mmCIF file of C-alpha atoms and ligand atoms in Angstrom:
data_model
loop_
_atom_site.group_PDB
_atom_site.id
_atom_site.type_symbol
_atom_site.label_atom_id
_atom_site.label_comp_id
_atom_site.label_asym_id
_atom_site.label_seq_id
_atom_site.Cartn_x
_atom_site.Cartn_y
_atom_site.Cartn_z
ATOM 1 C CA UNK A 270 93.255 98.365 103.969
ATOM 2 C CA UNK A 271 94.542 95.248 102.216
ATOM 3 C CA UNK A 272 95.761 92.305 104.393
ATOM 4 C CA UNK A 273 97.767 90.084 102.416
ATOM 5 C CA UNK A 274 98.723 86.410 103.927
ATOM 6 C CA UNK A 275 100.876 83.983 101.773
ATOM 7 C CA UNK A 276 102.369 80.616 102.569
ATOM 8 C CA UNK A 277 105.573 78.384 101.861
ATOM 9 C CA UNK A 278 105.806 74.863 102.579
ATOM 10 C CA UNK A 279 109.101 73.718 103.833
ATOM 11 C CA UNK A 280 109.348 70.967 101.706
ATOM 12 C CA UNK A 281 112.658 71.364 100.024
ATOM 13 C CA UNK A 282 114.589 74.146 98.492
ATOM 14 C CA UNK A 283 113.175 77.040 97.503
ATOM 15 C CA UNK A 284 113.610 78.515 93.491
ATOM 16 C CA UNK A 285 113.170 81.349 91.275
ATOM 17 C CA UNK A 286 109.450 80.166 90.617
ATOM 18 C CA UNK A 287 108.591 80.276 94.218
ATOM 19 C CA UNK A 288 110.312 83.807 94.624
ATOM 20 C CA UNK A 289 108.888 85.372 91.550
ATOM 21 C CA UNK A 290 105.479 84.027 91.697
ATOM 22 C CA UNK A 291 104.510 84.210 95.354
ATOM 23 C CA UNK A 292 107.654 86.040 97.508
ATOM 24 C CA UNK A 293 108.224 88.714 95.346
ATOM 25 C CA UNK A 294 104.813 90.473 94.981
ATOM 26 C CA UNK A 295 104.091 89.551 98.714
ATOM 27 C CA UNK A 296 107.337 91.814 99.450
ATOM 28 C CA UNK A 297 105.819 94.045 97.477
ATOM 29 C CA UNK A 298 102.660 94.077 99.431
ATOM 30 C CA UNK A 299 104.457 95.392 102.411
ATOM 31 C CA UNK A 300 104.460 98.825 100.826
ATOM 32 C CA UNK A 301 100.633 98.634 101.180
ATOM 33 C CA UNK A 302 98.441 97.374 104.041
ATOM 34 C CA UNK A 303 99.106 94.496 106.775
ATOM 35 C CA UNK A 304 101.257 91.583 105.404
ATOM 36 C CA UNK A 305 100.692 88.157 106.999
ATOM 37 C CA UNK A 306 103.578 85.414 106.072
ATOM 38 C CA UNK A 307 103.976 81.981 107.298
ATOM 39 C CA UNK A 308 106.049 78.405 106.989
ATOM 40 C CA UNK A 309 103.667 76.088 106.271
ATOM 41 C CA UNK A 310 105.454 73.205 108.005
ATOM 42 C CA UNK A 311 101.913 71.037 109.156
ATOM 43 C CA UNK A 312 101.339 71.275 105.192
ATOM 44 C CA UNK A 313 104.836 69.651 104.687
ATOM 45 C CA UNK A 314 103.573 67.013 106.887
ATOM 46 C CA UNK A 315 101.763 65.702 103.836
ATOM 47 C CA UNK A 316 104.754 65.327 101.572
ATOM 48 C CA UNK A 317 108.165 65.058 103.653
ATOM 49 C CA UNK A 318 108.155 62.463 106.654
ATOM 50 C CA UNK A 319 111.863 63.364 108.379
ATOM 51 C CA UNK A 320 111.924 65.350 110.964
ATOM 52 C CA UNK A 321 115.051 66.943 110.822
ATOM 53 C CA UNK A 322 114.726 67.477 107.500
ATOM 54 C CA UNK A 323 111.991 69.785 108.283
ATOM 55 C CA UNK A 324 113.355 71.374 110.939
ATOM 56 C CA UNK A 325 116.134 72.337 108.652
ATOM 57 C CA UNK A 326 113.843 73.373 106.145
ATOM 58 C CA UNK A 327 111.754 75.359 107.963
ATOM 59 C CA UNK A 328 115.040 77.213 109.232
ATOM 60 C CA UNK A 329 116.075 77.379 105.674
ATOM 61 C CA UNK A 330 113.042 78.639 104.188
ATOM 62 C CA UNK A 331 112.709 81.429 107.074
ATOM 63 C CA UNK A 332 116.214 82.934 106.250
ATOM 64 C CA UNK A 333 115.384 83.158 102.149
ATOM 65 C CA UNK A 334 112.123 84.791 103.224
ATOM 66 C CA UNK A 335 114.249 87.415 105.216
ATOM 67 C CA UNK A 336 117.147 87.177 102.933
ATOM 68 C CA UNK A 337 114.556 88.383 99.881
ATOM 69 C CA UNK A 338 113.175 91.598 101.811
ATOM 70 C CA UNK A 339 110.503 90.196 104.260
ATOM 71 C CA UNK A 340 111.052 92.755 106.970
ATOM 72 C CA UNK A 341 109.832 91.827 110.447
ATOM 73 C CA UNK A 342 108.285 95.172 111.629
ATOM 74 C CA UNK A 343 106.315 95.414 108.712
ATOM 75 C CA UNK A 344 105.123 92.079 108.319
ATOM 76 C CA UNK A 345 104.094 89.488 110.714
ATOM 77 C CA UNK A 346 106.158 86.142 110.419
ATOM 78 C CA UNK A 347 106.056 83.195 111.945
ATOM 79 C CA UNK A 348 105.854 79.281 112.028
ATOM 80 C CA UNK A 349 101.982 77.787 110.980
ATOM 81 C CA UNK A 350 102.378 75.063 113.492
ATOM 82 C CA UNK A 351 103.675 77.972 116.276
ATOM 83 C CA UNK A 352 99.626 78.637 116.467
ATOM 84 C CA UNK A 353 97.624 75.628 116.451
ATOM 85 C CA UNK A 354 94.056 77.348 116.134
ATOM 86 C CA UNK A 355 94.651 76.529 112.534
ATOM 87 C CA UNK A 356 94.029 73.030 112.622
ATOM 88 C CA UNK A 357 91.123 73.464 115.207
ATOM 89 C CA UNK A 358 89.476 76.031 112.602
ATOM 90 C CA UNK A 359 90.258 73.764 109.976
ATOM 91 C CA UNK A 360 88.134 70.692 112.032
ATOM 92 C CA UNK A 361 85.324 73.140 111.746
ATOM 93 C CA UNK A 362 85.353 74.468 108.006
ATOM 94 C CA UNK A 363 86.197 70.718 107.023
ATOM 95 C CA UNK A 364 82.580 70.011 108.303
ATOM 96 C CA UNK A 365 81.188 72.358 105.662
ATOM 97 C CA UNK A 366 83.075 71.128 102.964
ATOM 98 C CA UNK A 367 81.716 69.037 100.255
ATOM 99 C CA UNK A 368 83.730 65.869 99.399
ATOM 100 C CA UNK A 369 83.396 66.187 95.744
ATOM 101 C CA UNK A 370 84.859 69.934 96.313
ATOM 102 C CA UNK A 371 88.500 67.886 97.488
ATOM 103 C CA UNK A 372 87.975 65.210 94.732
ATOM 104 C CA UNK A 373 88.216 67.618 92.249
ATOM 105 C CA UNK A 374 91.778 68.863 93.746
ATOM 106 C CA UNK A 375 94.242 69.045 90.644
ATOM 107 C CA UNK A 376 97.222 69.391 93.043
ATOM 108 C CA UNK A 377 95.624 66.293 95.153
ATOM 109 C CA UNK A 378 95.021 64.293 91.623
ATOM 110 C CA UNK A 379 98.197 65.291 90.781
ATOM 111 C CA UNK A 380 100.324 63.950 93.206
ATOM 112 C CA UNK A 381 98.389 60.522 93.111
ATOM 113 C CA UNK A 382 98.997 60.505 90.000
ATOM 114 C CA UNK A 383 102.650 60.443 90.861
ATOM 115 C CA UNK A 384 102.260 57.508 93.193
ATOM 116 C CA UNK A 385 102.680 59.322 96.211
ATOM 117 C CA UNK A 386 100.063 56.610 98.194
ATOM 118 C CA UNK A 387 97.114 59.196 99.234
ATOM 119 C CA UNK A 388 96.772 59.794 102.964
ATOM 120 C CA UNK A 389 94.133 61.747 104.837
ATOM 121 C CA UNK A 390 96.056 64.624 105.214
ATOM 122 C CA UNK A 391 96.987 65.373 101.528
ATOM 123 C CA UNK A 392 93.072 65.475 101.041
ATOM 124 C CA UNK A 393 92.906 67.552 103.157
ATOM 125 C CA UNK A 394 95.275 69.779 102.271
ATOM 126 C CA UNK A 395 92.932 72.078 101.165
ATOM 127 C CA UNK A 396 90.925 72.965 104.051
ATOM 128 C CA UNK A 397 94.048 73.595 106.226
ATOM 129 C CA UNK A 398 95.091 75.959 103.296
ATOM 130 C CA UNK A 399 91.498 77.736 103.623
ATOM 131 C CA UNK A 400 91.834 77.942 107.445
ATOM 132 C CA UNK A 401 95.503 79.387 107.313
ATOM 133 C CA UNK A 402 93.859 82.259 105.084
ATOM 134 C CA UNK A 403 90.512 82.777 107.140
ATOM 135 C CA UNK A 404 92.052 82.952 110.394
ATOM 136 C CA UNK A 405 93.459 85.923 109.642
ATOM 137 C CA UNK A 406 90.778 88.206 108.072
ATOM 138 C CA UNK A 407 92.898 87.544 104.649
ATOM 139 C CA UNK A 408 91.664 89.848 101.787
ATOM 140 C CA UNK A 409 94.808 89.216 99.258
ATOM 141 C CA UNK A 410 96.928 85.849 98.936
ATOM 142 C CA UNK A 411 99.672 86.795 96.196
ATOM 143 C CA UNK A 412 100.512 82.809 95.047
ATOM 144 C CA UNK A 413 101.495 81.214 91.531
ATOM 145 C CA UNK A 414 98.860 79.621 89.474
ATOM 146 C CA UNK A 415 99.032 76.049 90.320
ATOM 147 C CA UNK A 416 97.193 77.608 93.494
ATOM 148 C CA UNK A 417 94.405 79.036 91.603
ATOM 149 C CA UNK A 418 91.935 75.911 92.587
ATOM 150 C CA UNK A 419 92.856 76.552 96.055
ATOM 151 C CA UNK A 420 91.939 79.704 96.553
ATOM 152 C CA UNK A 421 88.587 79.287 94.615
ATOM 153 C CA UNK A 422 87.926 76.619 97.174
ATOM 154 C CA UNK A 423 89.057 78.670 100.011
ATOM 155 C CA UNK A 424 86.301 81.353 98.750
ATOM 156 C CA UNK A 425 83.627 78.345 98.373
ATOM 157 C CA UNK A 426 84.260 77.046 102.351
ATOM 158 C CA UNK A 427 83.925 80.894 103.229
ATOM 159 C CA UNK A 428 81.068 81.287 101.700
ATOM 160 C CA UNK A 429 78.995 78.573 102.717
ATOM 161 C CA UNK A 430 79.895 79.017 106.481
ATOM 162 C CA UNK A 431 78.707 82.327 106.180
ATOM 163 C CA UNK A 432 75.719 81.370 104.536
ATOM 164 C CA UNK A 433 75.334 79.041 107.185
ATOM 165 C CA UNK A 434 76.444 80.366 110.133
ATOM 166 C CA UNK A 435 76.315 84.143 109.364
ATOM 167 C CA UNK A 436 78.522 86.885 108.583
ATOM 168 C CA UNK A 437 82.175 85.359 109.680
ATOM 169 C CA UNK A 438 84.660 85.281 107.503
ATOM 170 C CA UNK A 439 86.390 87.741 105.092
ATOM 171 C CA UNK A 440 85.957 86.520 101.416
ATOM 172 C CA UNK A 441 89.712 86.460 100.222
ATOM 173 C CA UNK A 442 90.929 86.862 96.217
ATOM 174 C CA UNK A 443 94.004 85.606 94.857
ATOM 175 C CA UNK A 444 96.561 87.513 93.279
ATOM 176 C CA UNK A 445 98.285 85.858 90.244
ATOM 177 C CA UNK A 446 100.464 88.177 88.642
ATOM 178 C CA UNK A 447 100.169 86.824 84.922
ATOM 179 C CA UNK A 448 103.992 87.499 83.658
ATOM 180 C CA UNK A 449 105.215 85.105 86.412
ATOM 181 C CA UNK A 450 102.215 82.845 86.935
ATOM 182 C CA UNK A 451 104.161 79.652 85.691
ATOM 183 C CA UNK A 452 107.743 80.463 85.930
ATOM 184 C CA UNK A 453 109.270 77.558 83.468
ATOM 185 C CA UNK A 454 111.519 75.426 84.692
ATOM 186 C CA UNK A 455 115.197 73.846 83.284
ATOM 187 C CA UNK A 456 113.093 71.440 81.213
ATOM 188 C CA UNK A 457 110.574 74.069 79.999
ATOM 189 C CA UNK A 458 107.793 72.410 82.312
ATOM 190 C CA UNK A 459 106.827 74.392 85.145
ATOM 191 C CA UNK A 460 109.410 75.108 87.878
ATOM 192 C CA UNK A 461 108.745 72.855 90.999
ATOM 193 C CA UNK A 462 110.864 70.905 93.793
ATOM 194 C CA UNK A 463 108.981 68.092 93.076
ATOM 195 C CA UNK A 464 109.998 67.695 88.839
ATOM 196 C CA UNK A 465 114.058 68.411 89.418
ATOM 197 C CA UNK A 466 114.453 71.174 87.026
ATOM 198 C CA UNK A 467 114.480 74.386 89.372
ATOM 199 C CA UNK A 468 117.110 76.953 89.595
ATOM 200 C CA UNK A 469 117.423 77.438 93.424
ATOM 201 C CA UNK A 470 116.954 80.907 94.993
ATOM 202 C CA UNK A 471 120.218 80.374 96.598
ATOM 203 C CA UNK A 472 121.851 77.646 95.152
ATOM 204 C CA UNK A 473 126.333 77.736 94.713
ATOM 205 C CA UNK A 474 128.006 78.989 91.745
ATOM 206 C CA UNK A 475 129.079 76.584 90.321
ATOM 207 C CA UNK A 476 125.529 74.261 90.780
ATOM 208 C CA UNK A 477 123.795 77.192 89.585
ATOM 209 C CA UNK A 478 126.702 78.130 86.641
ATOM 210 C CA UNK A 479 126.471 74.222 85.612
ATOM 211 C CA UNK A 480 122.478 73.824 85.491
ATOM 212 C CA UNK A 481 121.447 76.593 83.395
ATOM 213 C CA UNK A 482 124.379 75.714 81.224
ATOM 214 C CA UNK A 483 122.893 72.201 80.668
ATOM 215 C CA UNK A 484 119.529 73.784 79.604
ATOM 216 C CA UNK A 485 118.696 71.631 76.369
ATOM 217 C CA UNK A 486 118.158 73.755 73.330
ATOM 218 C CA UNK A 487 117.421 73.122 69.310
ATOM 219 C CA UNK A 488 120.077 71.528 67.256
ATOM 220 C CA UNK A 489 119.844 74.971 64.763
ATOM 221 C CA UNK A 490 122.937 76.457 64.482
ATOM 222 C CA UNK A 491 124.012 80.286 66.067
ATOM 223 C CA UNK A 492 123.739 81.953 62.126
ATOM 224 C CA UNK A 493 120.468 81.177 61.646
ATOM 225 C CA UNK A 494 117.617 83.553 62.438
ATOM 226 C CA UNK A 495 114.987 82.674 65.136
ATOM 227 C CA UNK A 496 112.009 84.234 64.233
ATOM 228 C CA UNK A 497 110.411 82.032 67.641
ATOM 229 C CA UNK A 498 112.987 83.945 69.553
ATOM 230 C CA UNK A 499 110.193 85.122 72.454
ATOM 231 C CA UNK A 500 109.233 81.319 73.688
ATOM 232 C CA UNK A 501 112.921 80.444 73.927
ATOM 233 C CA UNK A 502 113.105 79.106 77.500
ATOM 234 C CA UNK A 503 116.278 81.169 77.911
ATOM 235 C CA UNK A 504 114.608 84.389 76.733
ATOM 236 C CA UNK A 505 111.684 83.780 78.900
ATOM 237 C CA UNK A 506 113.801 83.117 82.381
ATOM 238 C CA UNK A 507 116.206 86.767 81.319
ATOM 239 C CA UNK A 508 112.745 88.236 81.869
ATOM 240 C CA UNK A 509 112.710 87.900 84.665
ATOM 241 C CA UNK A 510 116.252 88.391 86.195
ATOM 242 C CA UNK A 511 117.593 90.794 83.870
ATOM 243 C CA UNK A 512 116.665 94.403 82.970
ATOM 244 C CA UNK A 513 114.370 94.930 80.557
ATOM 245 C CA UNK A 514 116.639 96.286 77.680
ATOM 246 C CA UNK A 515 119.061 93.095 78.469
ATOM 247 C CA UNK A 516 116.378 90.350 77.873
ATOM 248 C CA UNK A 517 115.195 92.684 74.676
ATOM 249 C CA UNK A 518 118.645 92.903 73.433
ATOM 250 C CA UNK A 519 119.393 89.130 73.735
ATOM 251 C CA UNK A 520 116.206 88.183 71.952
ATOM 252 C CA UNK A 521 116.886 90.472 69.277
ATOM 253 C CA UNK A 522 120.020 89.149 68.993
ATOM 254 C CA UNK A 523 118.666 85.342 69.006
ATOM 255 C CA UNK A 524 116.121 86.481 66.226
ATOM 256 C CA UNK A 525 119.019 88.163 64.055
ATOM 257 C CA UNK A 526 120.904 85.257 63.984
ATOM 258 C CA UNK A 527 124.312 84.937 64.599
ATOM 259 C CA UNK A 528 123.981 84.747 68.753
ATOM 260 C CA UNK A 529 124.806 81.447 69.972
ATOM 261 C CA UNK A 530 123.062 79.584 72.404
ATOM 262 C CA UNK A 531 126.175 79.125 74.844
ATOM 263 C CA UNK A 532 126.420 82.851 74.877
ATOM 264 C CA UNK A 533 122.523 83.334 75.692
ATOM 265 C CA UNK A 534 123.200 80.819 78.798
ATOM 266 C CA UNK A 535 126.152 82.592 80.051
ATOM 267 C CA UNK A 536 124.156 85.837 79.765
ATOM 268 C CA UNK A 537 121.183 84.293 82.069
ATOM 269 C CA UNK A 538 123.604 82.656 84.040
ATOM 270 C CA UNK A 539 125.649 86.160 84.759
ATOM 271 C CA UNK A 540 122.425 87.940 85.488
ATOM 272 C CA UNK A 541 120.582 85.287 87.716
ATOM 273 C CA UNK A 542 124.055 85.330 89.789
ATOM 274 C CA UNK A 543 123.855 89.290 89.672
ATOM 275 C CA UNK A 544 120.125 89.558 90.257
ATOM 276 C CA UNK A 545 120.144 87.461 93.496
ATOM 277 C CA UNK A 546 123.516 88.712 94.921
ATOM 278 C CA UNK A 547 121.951 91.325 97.457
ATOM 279 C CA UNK A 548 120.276 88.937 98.833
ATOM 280 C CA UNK A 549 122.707 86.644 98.921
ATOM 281 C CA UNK A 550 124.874 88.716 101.020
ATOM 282 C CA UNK A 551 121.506 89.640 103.764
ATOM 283 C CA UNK A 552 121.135 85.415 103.372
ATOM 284 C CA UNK A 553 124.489 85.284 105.095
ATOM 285 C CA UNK A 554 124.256 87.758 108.157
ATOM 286 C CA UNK A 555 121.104 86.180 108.917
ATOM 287 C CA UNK A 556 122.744 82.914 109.043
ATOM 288 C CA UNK A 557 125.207 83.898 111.326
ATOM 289 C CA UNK A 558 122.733 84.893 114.136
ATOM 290 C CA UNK A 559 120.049 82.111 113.715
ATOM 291 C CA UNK A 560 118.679 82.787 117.577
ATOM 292 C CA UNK A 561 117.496 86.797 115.959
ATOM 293 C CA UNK A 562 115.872 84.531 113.102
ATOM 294 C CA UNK A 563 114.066 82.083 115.744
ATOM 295 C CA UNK A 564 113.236 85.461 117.864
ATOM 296 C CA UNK A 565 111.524 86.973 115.051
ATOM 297 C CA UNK A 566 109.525 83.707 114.298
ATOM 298 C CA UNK A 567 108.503 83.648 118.105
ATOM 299 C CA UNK A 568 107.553 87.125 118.185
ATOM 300 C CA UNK A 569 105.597 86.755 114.491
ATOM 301 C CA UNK A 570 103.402 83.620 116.451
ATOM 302 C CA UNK A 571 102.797 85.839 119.424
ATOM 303 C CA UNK A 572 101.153 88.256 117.155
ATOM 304 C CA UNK A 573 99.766 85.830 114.682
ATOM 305 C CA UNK A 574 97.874 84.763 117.349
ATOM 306 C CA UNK A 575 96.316 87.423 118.627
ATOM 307 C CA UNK A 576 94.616 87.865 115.312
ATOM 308 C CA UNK A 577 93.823 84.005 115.042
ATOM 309 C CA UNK A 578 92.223 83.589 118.184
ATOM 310 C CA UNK A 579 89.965 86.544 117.626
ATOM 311 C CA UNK A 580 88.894 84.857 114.112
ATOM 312 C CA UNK A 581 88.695 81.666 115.926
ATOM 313 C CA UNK A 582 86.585 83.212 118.465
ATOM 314 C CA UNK A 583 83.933 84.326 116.379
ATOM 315 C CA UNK A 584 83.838 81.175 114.290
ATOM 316 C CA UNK A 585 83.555 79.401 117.054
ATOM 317 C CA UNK A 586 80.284 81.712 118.731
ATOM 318 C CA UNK A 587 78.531 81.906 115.466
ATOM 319 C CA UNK A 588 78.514 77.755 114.638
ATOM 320 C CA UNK A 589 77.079 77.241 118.663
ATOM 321 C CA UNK A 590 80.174 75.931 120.071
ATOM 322 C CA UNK A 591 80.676 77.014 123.463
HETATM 323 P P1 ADP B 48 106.798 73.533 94.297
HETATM 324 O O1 ADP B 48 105.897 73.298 93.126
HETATM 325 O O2 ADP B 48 108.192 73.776 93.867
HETATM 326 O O3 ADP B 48 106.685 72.437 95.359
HETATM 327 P P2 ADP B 48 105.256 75.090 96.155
HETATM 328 O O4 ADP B 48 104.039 74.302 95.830
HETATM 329 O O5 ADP B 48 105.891 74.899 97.486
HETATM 330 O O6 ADP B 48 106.326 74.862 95.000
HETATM 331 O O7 ADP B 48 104.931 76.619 95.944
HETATM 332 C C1 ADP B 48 105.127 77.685 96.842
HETATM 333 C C2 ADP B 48 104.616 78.951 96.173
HETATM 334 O O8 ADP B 48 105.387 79.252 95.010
HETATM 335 C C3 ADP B 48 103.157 78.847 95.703
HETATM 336 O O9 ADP B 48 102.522 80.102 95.827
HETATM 337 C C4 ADP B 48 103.310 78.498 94.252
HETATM 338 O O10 ADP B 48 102.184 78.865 93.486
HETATM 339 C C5 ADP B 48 104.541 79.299 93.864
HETATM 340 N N1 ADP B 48 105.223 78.652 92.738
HETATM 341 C C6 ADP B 48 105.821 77.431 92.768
HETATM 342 N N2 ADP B 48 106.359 77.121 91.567
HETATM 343 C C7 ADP B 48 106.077 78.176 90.753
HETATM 344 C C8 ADP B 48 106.368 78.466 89.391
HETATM 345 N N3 ADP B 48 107.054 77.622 88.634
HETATM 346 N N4 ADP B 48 105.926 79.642 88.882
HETATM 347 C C9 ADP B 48 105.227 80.526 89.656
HETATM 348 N N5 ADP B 48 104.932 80.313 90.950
HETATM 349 C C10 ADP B 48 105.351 79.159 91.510
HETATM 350 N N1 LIG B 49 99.646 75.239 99.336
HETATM 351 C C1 LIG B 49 100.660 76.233 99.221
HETATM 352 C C2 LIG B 49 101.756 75.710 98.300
HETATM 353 O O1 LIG B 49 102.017 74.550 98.214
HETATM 354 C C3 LIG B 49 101.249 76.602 100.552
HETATM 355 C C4 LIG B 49 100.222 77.211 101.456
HETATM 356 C C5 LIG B 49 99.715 76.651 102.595
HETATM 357 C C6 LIG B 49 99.586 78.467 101.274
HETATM 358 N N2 LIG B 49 98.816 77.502 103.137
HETATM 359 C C7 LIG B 49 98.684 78.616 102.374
HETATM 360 C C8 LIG B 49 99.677 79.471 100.316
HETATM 361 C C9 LIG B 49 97.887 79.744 102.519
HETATM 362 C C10 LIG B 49 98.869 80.606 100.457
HETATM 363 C C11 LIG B 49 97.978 80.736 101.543
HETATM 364 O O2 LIG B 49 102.383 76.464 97.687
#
C-alpha cells in the first residue's frame, strides 16, 4: 500500500502552483493508501525570521490545506516541529551525507544567488527534507519539479545508510505530475512566493480580478490570428482552472483571431474565481472554529509520532546508538 507524505513550508501565502503541483495530487492520494501531510515550519526557519509571522502562517497554511480537501480521518496532519524526532534523525543521516551532495543544491545555489546571506540551516535544508520523508516509511512524495533534486538526494542519504547500516529505510520516489510540474507564474516565470508573480489560492476579488488583469501580453492586435495560441500564458493557466472544452474553446478562439486579450483575462479571471469557490466557502467555516483546526493538528502529531518514533527507533538500533 502506498504511503504518500508531502510538505508545505509556511513561508508566505500559498498559490495556484503550490495547489496544483503538490496539494492537489496529494488530495488525490487519499483515495489510495496512507497519506502523511505536514507544515514544514522548522524549514521556514531558514527563510522567514518573525515569529508571529509564522505562527500566522502556519495557521494559514493549515486552513488552505483543509479548505482544499485534506480530510483529517483519512490523512494524518500535523505541525513538523509538533514531533521533534525529525531533527534528531536528521543529526544522524546528516553524518552520512556527502558535502559535495548539498553543494550541488540548485534551490540552495539559488537562493544565494539571490543574496539571501547563506546560513547553516539553508544547507541543510536538505537533510531535514530527507528525514521528514524517512521517518515515516514514505514510498510517494507528490511535489512540483523544483523539488526534483531533493528527492534524488533524499533517495541517495537512504541508500547509503542502508548500505551502511543495513536494511532501514524505505527508498521513496517522487511524483511529478508533468502537466503541472512548473505552473507559470503572472510574469511567465515559474510561480513562487519568493518572485511576486503568484495568483494566491485564496487571495480577494478584487486582488485576484486586478492581477491577472495586469498579465502583460504582445502588442498584436485581437484580429489577428495566433497560430502560437498553446504557449500563451493565459491559455496555459485556463488549463488548469477551467474545463477542458473552455481552455480549448478560448485557444481556438485566440488562434482564429478576432478574440481579444482583455476578454481571454476576464475568462481566466471568471474561472479561477469559480474554480476555487468551494473551497473558499470550507476556507471560511474552518476559520471560524480555529481551536477544531489546532485539535486536528494535535491529534495529526500524536499519530505522526507514533510512526516516527518507530522509524527513529530502528535507525537508531541499526547505527549502534543506544
Ligand atoms: P514557492 O516557490 O512559492 O516558495 P514552495 O517552495 O513553498 O513554493 O513549494 C511548496 C510546494 O509547491 C512544493 O512541492 C513545490 O514543488 C510546489 N510548487 C511551488 N511552486 C510551484 C509551481 N510554480 N508549479 C508547480 N509546483 C509548485
Ligand atoms: N522543501 C519543500 C518546499 O519548499 C517543503 C518540504 C519540506 C517537503 N519537507 C518536505 C516537501 C518533505 C516534501 C517532502 O516546497
Amino acid at each position: 500500500m502506498p504511503r504518500t507524505l508531502t510538505g508545505i513550508q509556511p513561508s508566505g501565502t500559498l498559490h495556484i502552483g503550490n495547489y496544483f503541483g503538490a496539494m492537489r495530487p496529494a488530495i488525490d492520494a487519499q483515495s489510495h493508501g496512507e497519506c502523511f501531510y505536514f507544515i514544514a515550519d522548522y524549514h521556514s526557519m531558514t527563510s522567514l525570521l518573525d515569529p508571529q509571522q509564522r505562527r500566522r502562517n502556519t495557521l494559514d497554511v493549515a486552513l488552505d490545506w483543509l479548505a482544499c480537501g485534506l480530510d483529517p480521518k483519512r490523512s494524518v496532519f500535523w505541525r513538523q516541529s509538533d514531533v521533534p524526532e525529525v531533527a534528531e534523525l536528521m543529526w544522524i543521516i546528516g553524518t552520512l551525507t556527502p558535502m559535495g551532495l548539498l553543494e550541488r543544491a540548485h534551490s540552495y545555489k539559488d537562493k544565494t544567488a539571490r543574496g539571501i546571506s547563506p546560513n547553516f540551516g539553508l544547507f541543510a535544508y536538505p537533510v531535514l527534507m530527507a528525514a521528514d520523508i524517512l521517518l515515516y516509511d514514505t514510498t510517494v512524495v507528490p511535489v512540483g519539479k523544483d523539488q526534483k533534486q531533493h528527492l534524488e538526494m533524499t533517495r541517495d542519504i537512504a541508500i547509503k545508510f542502508n548500505q551502511t547500516y543495513g536494511e532501514t529505510f524505505v527508498v521513496p520516489e517522487s511524483e511529478i505530475r508533468e502537466d503541472v510540474a512548473v505552473v507559470p507564474g503572472l510574469d511567465g516565470q515559474k510561480m513562487s512566493k519568493s518572485y511576486g508573480n503568484t495568483i494566491d489560492l485564496f487571495g480577494g476579488e478584487k486582488a485576484t480580478r486586478k492581477k491577472i488583469m495586469g498579465i502583460v501580453m504582445d502588442s498584436r492586435t485581437p484580429q489577428e490570428p495566433k497560430p502560437d495560441a498553446d504557449r500563451n500564458l493565459a491559455i496555459q493557466l485556463l488549463r488548469l482552472v477551467a474545463a477542458k472544452e473552455v481552455a480549448a474553446e478560448a485557444e481556438n478562439r485566440l488562434r482564429e483571431g478576432g478574440y481579444g486579450y482583455g476578454d481571454l483575462k476576464k475568462l481566466l479571471f471568471e474561472q479561477t474565481w469559480e474554480h476555487f469557490a468551494p473551497y473558499r466557502a470550507r476556507r471560511a467555516e474552518f476559520a471560524a472554529n480555529l481551536d477544531h483546526v489546532q485539535a486536528i493538528l494535535r491529534d495529526g502529531a500524536e499519530k505522526a509520532r507514533g510512526t516516527a518514533s518507530a522509524v527513529l527507533a530502528r535507525a537508531r538500533l541499526a547505527s549502534g546508538l543506544g
